[in-house]
Structure formats: structure tokens, C-alpha cells
Amino acid sequence: MGTGKRGLIATAVAVVCAVTVLAAPGTAFANPTPSPTPSAALAPAKDLEAVRKKLDKLYRAAGRATDEYNAADEKADKQSAEVVALAKKIVKGQEKLRRLKDRAGAAAAAQYRGGGLPPEAHLVLSDDPQDFLDGAGRVREGHHATKGLLGELTRTQEDLEQYAKDASAQLKKLEAGRKAKAAAQKKIEKQIEQAEKLESELQKEEQERLAELEKEAADKAQTAWLDSGILEEIDGKASAQGKKAVKYATAQIGKPYQWGAEGPRTYDCSGLTSQAWMSAGRGIPRTSQEQWKRLRHIDIQDMRPGDLVIYFGDASHVAMYIGDGSIVHAPRPGRTVTIAGAGTMPILGVVRPDAGADAD
């Protein structure tokens, strides 16, 4: 094996190793389980309501950071694939360059064996007219072949230089993506840690009352949504793919929420919806914000089972509509995939993954 080839393989290995390191996921966050701190007395209801609102704010911030993490993770996967593809092109280009150089070397050796005289000199020294004519044709062919070989050598070298530049640029993007993932992970962990610390400081009775307050707030929002009469206008039927997506999503009920997870044992909100639609044979964006941006928007009164309901002004949460005013979703850390009312959170809008499909 020549030094050029050894260098080539070393380069390709280095590139692939860099991709492996940069694309490696962050350490999974383990939920702390601190011991509850006893309170001297139960907190007044108004204080617990303030706690509920603060918890909601913290978990929403964690949801936004989760979307940032998922987006960075998806981008890193694509960039990793691009770097690997470039590394393969570099390997193939180096092999091609070696073969071309071997051909050029063989041509030079042939000329040396001919006494070091170029083909034109041999042609001039020929005494036979026929040899002269035949030789003239070979010289022209030789010129074309040599010119073509040199041109191919130049193009191959230029391609290799471009591949190297592209790989370097992609590695820089990959490193930036890794930093974005790490920053998002810190945000998630910080918000969840603060929320869990806040909850751990409550007595058991206070935690139970807090859960009741959360349910009351959700029920109040759902009642207001239903009182608008919207459900009377919603009568869409699911498509065949929509039915498959709903079947998948509802089969995950009871499985824990985990940020950044896409199943099969745990999910975050967009991990659940994207996997449900993938099981139905249709790939959709990974994050709730991208689902909102890239999927077709549908009027709420036109939604049908399988459609995705996007929540909050920043599109930081997503659920799947399953009919009768209900959704299935992965709510937040500490909760499991569950069914809830579609109006329990502020609705930003509705999107349809299979916009071109008719109802079944």
C-alpha cells in the first residue's frame, strides 16, 4: 500500500471518527428524586395556584428547549450523513487519482523505453511513407489521449479539493449543532430541575391538591372551548392513514414522557406524533414547530382524527386529534401519554399530514 493510499484512509477514518464524536447524543437526563421537605402547614389555595402557574411556566420553557434540542439533533443527523458521503467521495477520488497517475507513469516509461524521443521525432526519422502516414495518425491519437489524461487528472484533483472544503464546512456546522444541542439540553435540565424541586417542597396533601388544581384548570379551558359550539362544526372523518396514526398513538397511552424521545418506550410530544404518522407510512417533521411550519394548515372546524393540534403561540406543543373533542398527547415530564380535551391548552392551529388523502 502506497503512502498516498495510507494517507487517504487515514483522512477518511479521521472524518468518520469526527462525525461519530460530533453526532453522539448528550447524556440522558435522569430525573432527580429528592426527599420532600415537610412544610409547617398546608399552603393556602392561592399559594398553590401560584405554584401551579409557575410549574406550568417552567414545563413550557422545558418544552420549548426540547423543540430546540430535537431540531439540533435532526440537523446533526443530516450533517453527519453529508460528511460521511463526502468522505466516501474523497476515498473514491483518491483511488481514481492514483489510477490516473499510474497511467501517466506508464506513458512516461514507454517514452523512456523508446529512447527518450517523443513520438514526433520517431515519425520524422521514418523512411517508409506508409509508416509515416500510419504514425501521423497515432501521434494525433496520442496527443488527444495525453491531453484527455491530463485534463482528467486536473479535474479529479479539483474535485478532491472541493470535497475537502465541503467536508470541512460540514464539520464546522456539525460542531455548531453539537453546541446547540448541549445548550438546549442544559436549558431542559435546568427547567425540569427547578420544577421538580418546587414540587418536592410540597407535602403529600399539597401535591394532591395541586393535581386537582391542574385538572380544574384543564377542565375549565375545555368547557370554555366546547361552550363556543365548535364541536358541533367538527365532523370530519379520518383517512385510512389517519386511522393508522391514531391507532398507533393511542396504543402508547400510559408510556412515560421523556424529552427527546421517539419511542418505543418513552416519548416527547412531537416524538409521539411523528412516530405515529411514520407508522402510517408518512414521514413528517420531527419537531412541533416544524410540523406547524411545513404541514398544511386546516381550519379547526375542518379537523379530523389524525390531524395535529399545535398549541401556544410559539408552537411548543403538539397533540393528535382523535375525535369527539379529544386529543392524545405526551404532556410533560412526570406525566404519561394520555387522552385529554382538545381545548385544555391555547390552540395555535391545526395541521394535516395527509392533506391530499380523502376520508376513509
Coordinates of C-alpha atoms in Angstrom, one line a residue, residues 120-335:
E120 CA 7.0 13.2 -33.4
A121 CA 10.8 12.5 -33.6
H122 CA 10.3 8.9 -34.4
L123 CA 7.8 9.9 -37.1
V124 CA 10.2 12.3 -38.8
L125 CA 13.0 9.7 -38.8
S126 CA 10.8 7.1 -40.5
D127 CA 11.9 6.1 -44.1
D128 CA 8.7 4.3 -45.0
P129 CA 6.0 6.6 -46.4
Q130 CA 3.2 4.2 -45.1
D131 CA 4.8 4.1 -41.7
F132 CA 4.9 7.9 -41.8
L133 CA 1.2 8.1 -42.6
D134 CA 0.3 5.5 -40.0
G135 CA 2.5 7.1 -37.5
A136 CA 0.9 10.5 -38.1
G137 CA -2.5 9.1 -37.1
R138 CA -1.0 7.5 -34.0
V139 CA 0.6 10.8 -33.0
R140 CA -2.7 12.6 -33.2
E141 CA -4.4 9.9 -31.2
G142 CA -1.6 10.0 -28.7
H143 CA -1.9 13.8 -28.4
H144 CA -5.6 13.5 -27.7
A145 CA -5.1 10.7 -25.2
T146 CA -2.4 12.6 -23.3
K147 CA -4.5 15.8 -23.3
G148 CA -7.5 13.9 -22.0
L149 CA -5.5 12.2 -19.3
L150 CA -4.0 15.5 -18.1
G151 CA -7.5 17.0 -18.2
E152 CA -8.9 14.2 -16.1
L153 CA -6.1 14.4 -13.6
T154 CA -6.7 18.1 -13.2
R155 CA -10.5 17.7 -12.8
T156 CA -10.0 14.9 -10.3
Q157 CA -7.6 17.0 -8.2
E158 CA -10.0 19.9 -8.3
D159 CA -12.9 17.7 -7.2
L160 CA -10.9 16.4 -4.3
E161 CA -10.0 19.9 -3.2
Q162 CA -13.7 20.8 -3.3
Y163 CA -14.8 17.7 -1.4
A164 CA -12.2 18.5 1.3
K165 CA -13.6 22.1 1.6
D166 CA -17.2 20.9 1.7
A167 CA -16.3 18.3 4.4
S168 CA -14.5 20.9 6.5
A169 CA -17.6 23.2 6.2
Q170 CA -20.0 20.4 7.2
L171 CA -17.8 19.5 10.2
K172 CA -17.9 23.1 11.4
K173 CA -21.7 23.1 11.1
L174 CA -21.8 19.8 12.9
E175 CA -19.8 21.2 15.7
A176 CA -22.1 24.2 15.9
G177 CA -25.1 21.8 16.0
R178 CA -23.5 19.8 18.8
K179 CA -23.1 23.0 20.9
A180 CA -26.7 24.0 20.2
K181 CA -27.8 20.5 21.4
A182 CA -25.8 20.9 24.5
A183 CA -27.1 24.3 25.2
A184 CA -30.7 23.2 24.7
Q185 CA -30.1 20.2 27.0
K186 CA -28.9 22.4 29.8
K187 CA -32.0 24.6 29.4
I188 CA -34.2 21.5 29.6
E189 CA -32.4 20.1 32.7
K190 CA -32.5 23.4 34.5
Q191 CA -36.2 24.0 34.0
I192 CA -37.1 20.4 35.0
E193 CA -34.9 20.5 38.0
Q194 CA -36.5 23.7 39.2
A195 CA -40.0 22.3 38.7
E196 CA -39.2 19.1 40.5
K197 CA -37.6 21.0 43.3
L198 CA -40.7 23.1 43.6
E199 CA -43.0 20.1 43.7
S200 CA -40.8 18.2 46.2
E201 CA -41.2 21.0 48.7
L202 CA -44.9 20.4 49.0
Q203 CA -46.5 18.0 51.4
K204 CA -48.4 15.0 50.0
E205 CA -51.7 16.7 50.6
E206 CA -50.5 19.8 48.8
Q207 CA -49.3 17.7 45.9
E208 CA -52.7 16.1 45.7
R209 CA -54.4 19.5 45.8
L210 CA -52.0 20.8 43.2
A211 CA -53.0 17.9 40.9
E212 CA -56.7 18.8 41.4
L213 CA -55.9 22.5 40.6
E214 CA -54.2 21.3 37.3
K215 CA -57.3 19.2 36.4
E216 CA -59.7 22.0 37.3
A217 CA -57.8 24.5 35.1
A218 CA -57.8 22.0 32.2
D219 CA -61.5 21.2 32.6
K220 CA -62.3 25.0 32.7
A221 CA -60.4 25.6 29.5
Q222 CA -62.1 22.6 27.8
T223 CA -65.5 23.7 28.9
A224 CA -65.0 27.1 27.5
W225 CA -63.8 25.6 24.2
L226 CA -66.8 23.4 24.0
D227 CA -69.2 26.2 25.0
S228 CA -68.1 28.0 21.9
G229 CA -70.1 25.4 19.9
I230 CA -67.0 24.4 17.9
L231 CA -67.6 20.7 18.4
E232 CA -70.9 20.9 16.5
E233 CA -69.0 22.0 13.4
I234 CA -66.3 19.3 13.7
D235 CA -67.4 16.1 11.9
G236 CA -64.5 15.2 9.7
K237 CA -63.8 11.5 9.1
A238 CA -60.3 10.1 9.3
S239 CA -58.4 9.0 6.2
A240 CA -57.0 5.4 6.1
Q241 CA -53.6 6.7 7.1
G242 CA -55.1 8.9 9.8
K243 CA -56.8 5.9 11.4
K244 CA -53.4 4.0 11.5
A245 CA -51.8 7.1 13.0
V246 CA -54.5 7.4 15.7
K247 CA -54.3 3.6 16.4
Y248 CA -50.5 3.9 17.0
A249 CA -50.7 7.0 19.1
T250 CA -53.5 5.6 21.4
A251 CA -51.6 2.4 21.8
Q252 CA -48.8 4.4 23.5
I253 CA -51.2 5.6 26.3
G254 CA -49.6 5.1 29.7
K255 CA -46.0 5.3 28.5
P256 CA -43.8 8.0 30.2
Y257 CA -42.9 11.3 28.8
Q258 CA -39.2 11.8 28.2
W259 CA -37.7 14.8 26.4
G260 CA -36.0 14.0 23.1
A261 CA -37.6 10.5 23.0
E262 CA -39.3 8.9 19.9
G263 CA -40.3 5.6 21.5
P264 CA -40.9 2.8 21.7
R265 CA -40.9 3.0 25.5
T266 CA -40.9 6.8 26.0
Y267 CA -42.0 9.9 24.0
D268 CA -42.0 13.6 24.0
C269 CA -44.9 15.4 22.3
S270 CA -43.6 15.6 18.8
G271 CA -41.8 12.3 19.1
L272 CA -45.2 10.7 19.6
T273 CA -46.9 12.5 16.7
S274 CA -44.0 12.0 14.2
Q275 CA -43.7 8.3 15.0
A276 CA -47.5 7.8 14.8
W277 CA -47.5 9.1 11.3
M278 CA -44.4 7.3 10.3
S279 CA -46.2 4.1 11.4
A280 CA -48.9 5.1 9.0
G281 CA -46.4 5.4 6.1
R282 CA -46.0 9.1 6.0
G283 CA -42.9 10.9 7.3
I284 CA -43.4 14.3 8.9
P285 CA -41.1 16.9 10.5
R286 CA -39.7 15.9 13.9
T287 CA -40.5 19.0 16.0
S288 CA -43.8 20.7 16.7
Q289 CA -42.5 24.0 15.3
E290 CA -41.5 22.4 12.0
Q291 CA -44.8 20.5 11.9
W292 CA -46.5 23.8 12.2
K293 CA -44.3 25.5 9.6
R294 CA -44.3 22.7 6.9
L295 CA -47.6 20.9 7.1
R296 CA -50.8 22.1 5.6
H297 CA -52.9 24.3 7.9
I298 CA -56.5 23.3 8.4
D299 CA -59.4 25.3 10.0
I300 CA -60.3 23.9 13.4
Q301 CA -63.9 23.2 12.3
D302 CA -62.5 21.1 9.5
M303 CA -60.1 18.9 11.5
R304 CA -60.5 15.2 11.5
P305 CA -58.9 12.3 13.5
G306 CA -55.2 12.1 12.8
D307 CA -54.7 15.8 12.3
L308 CA -52.2 17.5 14.6
V309 CA -53.3 20.3 17.0
I310 CA -50.5 22.8 17.7
Y311 CA -50.5 24.7 21.0
F312 CA -49.3 28.0 22.3
G313 CA -48.1 31.0 20.3
D314 CA -44.6 29.5 19.9
A315 CA -45.9 26.1 18.6
S316 CA -44.0 24.4 21.5
H317 CA -46.6 21.6 22.0
V318 CA -48.4 19.2 19.7
A319 CA -51.1 16.6 20.1
M320 CA -53.1 14.3 17.8
Y321 CA -56.8 14.8 17.4
I322 CA -58.7 11.5 17.9
G323 CA -62.3 12.7 17.6
D324 CA -65.2 13.8 19.9
G325 CA -63.2 16.9 21.0
S326 CA -60.3 14.8 22.4
I327 CA -56.6 14.5 21.8
V328 CA -53.9 12.1 22.6
H329 CA -50.5 13.6 23.6
A330 CA -47.4 13.3 25.7
P331 CA -47.9 16.2 28.1
R332 CA -44.7 16.9 30.0
P333 CA -42.0 15.4 32.3
G334 CA -43.5 13.4 35.1
R335 CA -46.6 12.5 33.1

